[in-house]
Amino acid sequence: QGSGVIVRPRRLEVKIPPGVSDGSRVRVAGEGRPGRGGARGDLYLVISVRPHERFSRRGDDLHTEVEVPLVDAVLGGEVAVTTLKGKAMLKIPPLTQNGRVFRLAGLGMPHLGGGAKGALYARVEVMLPADLSLEERELFEKLKKMRKVGPKA
């Protein structure tokens, strides 16, 4: 186009800092085009972050769901929560309701520029049994009678 510039593709290795989010700009010094008679400018990359299959992100905080067996939701227990660094054990108090959210401090994304990390919020999904043995069914029937649970009007 008469600009005297020949554009050739080239590959650069760029270190992406921890904590970048979708739309963040990363500056690569001296890798842009030269100005008129001047030194090369800077190249700016606009980051596009693919969605994660397990986590959603809000700022530096991550959100996930954790399956809790019915028995542990009622009586209490511990379940493993997947984090970015592996597994963490989450203590489930007795009578934990479906949808309750637990905050695990420091297990979210690092803050851009260093320092603190966000939290991981784990939302409880109480898992009902897929099938019951005869003994389990009898125990639930006994519980139903003890609690006087009947049809709702």
Coordinates of C-alpha atoms in Angstrom, one line a residue:
Q1 CA 0.0 0.0 0.0
G2 CA 3.0 2.3 -0.4
S3 CA 3.9 2.3 3.2
G4 CA 7.2 0.6 2.6
V5 CA 6.4 -2.0 5.3
I6 CA 6.5 -5.7 4.6
V7 CA 4.5 -7.7 7.1
R8 CA 5.8 -11.1 8.0
P9 CA 4.3 -13.4 10.6
R10 CA 6.6 -14.3 13.4
R11 CA 6.4 -16.2 16.7
L12 CA 7.0 -14.6 20.0
E13 CA 7.2 -16.2 23.4
V14 CA 5.4 -13.9 25.9
K15 CA 5.2 -14.5 29.6
I16 CA 1.6 -13.9 30.7
P17 CA 1.4 -12.7 34.3
P18 CA -0.7 -14.6 36.8
G19 CA -4.1 -13.1 37.5
V20 CA -4.9 -11.7 34.0
S21 CA -8.5 -11.8 33.0
D22 CA -10.5 -11.6 29.8
G23 CA -9.8 -8.3 28.1
S24 CA -6.5 -7.6 30.0
R25 CA -3.8 -5.9 28.0
V26 CA -0.2 -7.2 28.2
R27 CA 2.6 -4.9 26.9
V28 CA 5.6 -6.4 25.1
A29 CA 8.2 -3.7 25.1
G30 CA 10.0 -3.1 21.8
E31 CA 8.1 -5.6 19.7
G32 CA 5.8 -3.1 17.9
R33 CA 6.4 -1.3 14.6
P34 CA 9.0 1.4 14.4
G35 CA 7.7 5.0 14.3
R36 CA 8.7 7.4 11.5
G37 CA 12.5 7.4 11.9
G38 CA 12.2 6.2 15.5
A39 CA 12.7 3.1 17.6
R40 CA 10.3 0.2 17.6
G41 CA 7.2 0.8 19.6
D42 CA 5.5 -1.6 22.0
L43 CA 3.2 -4.5 21.1
Y44 CA 0.0 -4.7 23.1
L45 CA -1.8 -8.1 23.4
V46 CA -5.4 -8.3 24.4
I47 CA -6.0 -11.4 26.4
S48 CA -8.9 -13.8 25.7
V49 CA -9.4 -16.4 28.5
R50 CA -11.3 -19.5 27.6
P51 CA -14.0 -20.6 30.0
H52 CA -13.0 -23.4 32.4
E53 CA -15.2 -26.5 32.6
R54 CA -15.2 -26.6 36.4
F55 CA -14.8 -23.0 37.6
S56 CA -16.4 -19.7 36.8
R57 CA -14.6 -16.5 37.7
R58 CA -15.7 -13.2 39.2
G59 CA -12.8 -10.9 39.7
D60 CA -10.2 -12.8 41.6
D61 CA -12.8 -15.2 43.0
L62 CA -13.6 -18.6 41.6
H63 CA -16.9 -20.4 41.9
T64 CA -17.5 -24.1 41.7
E65 CA -20.0 -26.8 42.7
V66 CA -19.2 -29.6 45.1
E67 CA -21.3 -32.8 45.3
V68 CA -22.2 -33.8 48.8
P69 CA -23.8 -37.2 49.6
L70 CA -27.1 -37.0 51.4
V71 CA -25.8 -38.7 54.5
D72 CA -22.9 -36.2 54.8
A73 CA -25.3 -33.3 54.3
V74 CA -27.5 -34.6 57.1
L75 CA -25.0 -35.9 59.6
G76 CA -21.9 -33.8 58.6
G77 CA -18.7 -35.0 57.1
E78 CA -15.9 -34.0 54.8
V79 CA -15.7 -33.8 51.0
A80 CA -12.9 -33.1 48.6
V81 CA -13.2 -29.9 46.6
T82 CA -11.2 -29.5 43.4
T83 CA -9.0 -26.4 43.4
L84 CA -6.6 -25.0 40.8
K85 CA -3.7 -26.7 42.8
G86 CA -5.4 -30.0 43.5
K87 CA -7.8 -31.1 46.2
A88 CA -8.8 -29.4 49.4
M89 CA -10.9 -31.0 52.1
L90 CA -14.1 -29.1 53.1
K91 CA -15.8 -29.8 56.4
I92 CA -19.6 -30.1 56.0
P93 CA -21.5 -29.3 59.1
P94 CA -24.6 -31.4 60.0
L95 CA -27.9 -30.3 58.3
T96 CA -26.2 -28.5 55.4
Q97 CA -28.8 -27.4 52.9
N98 CA -28.6 -27.8 49.1
G99 CA -27.2 -24.6 47.6
R100 CA -25.2 -23.5 50.7
V101 CA -22.0 -21.7 49.7
F102 CA -18.7 -22.2 51.5
R103 CA -15.8 -19.7 51.1
L104 CA -12.3 -21.2 50.9
A105 CA -10.0 -18.1 51.4
G106 CA -6.8 -17.9 49.2
L107 CA -7.8 -20.6 46.8
G108 CA -9.0 -18.3 44.0
M109 CA -7.0 -16.5 41.3
P110 CA -3.9 -14.4 42.2
H111 CA -4.4 -10.7 42.1
L112 CA -2.9 -9.1 38.9
G113 CA 0.4 -7.6 40.0
G114 CA 1.0 -10.0 42.9
G115 CA -0.1 -10.0 46.5
A116 CA -3.3 -11.7 47.7
K117 CA -5.4 -14.3 46.1
G118 CA -9.1 -14.4 45.7
A119 CA -11.4 -17.0 47.3
L120 CA -12.9 -20.2 46.0
Y121 CA -16.6 -20.4 46.6
A122 CA -18.0 -23.9 46.7
R123 CA -21.8 -24.3 46.2
V124 CA -23.2 -27.5 47.8
E125 CA -25.1 -29.9 45.5
V126 CA -26.7 -32.5 47.7
M127 CA -26.7 -35.9 45.9
L128 CA -29.6 -38.2 46.5
P129 CA -29.0 -41.9 46.2
A130 CA -29.7 -43.4 42.8
D131 CA -31.1 -46.5 44.3
L132 CA -31.9 -47.8 47.8
S133 CA -31.4 -51.2 49.4
L134 CA -34.4 -52.7 51.2
E135 CA -32.8 -51.8 54.6
E136 CA -32.2 -48.2 53.5
R137 CA -35.7 -47.8 52.3
E138 CA -37.1 -49.2 55.6
L139 CA -34.9 -46.6 57.5
F140 CA -36.3 -43.8 55.4
E141 CA -39.9 -45.0 56.0
K142 CA -39.1 -45.1 59.7
L143 CA -37.7 -41.6 59.6
K144 CA -40.8 -40.4 57.6
K145 CA -43.1 -41.8 60.4
M146 CA -40.9 -40.3 63.2
R147 CA -41.1 -36.8 61.5
K148 CA -44.8 -37.3 60.7
V149 CA -44.1 -36.3 57.0
G150 CA -47.2 -36.7 54.9
P151 CA -48.7 -35.3 51.7
K152 CA -48.7 -31.5 51.4
A153 CA -52.0 -29.8 50.8

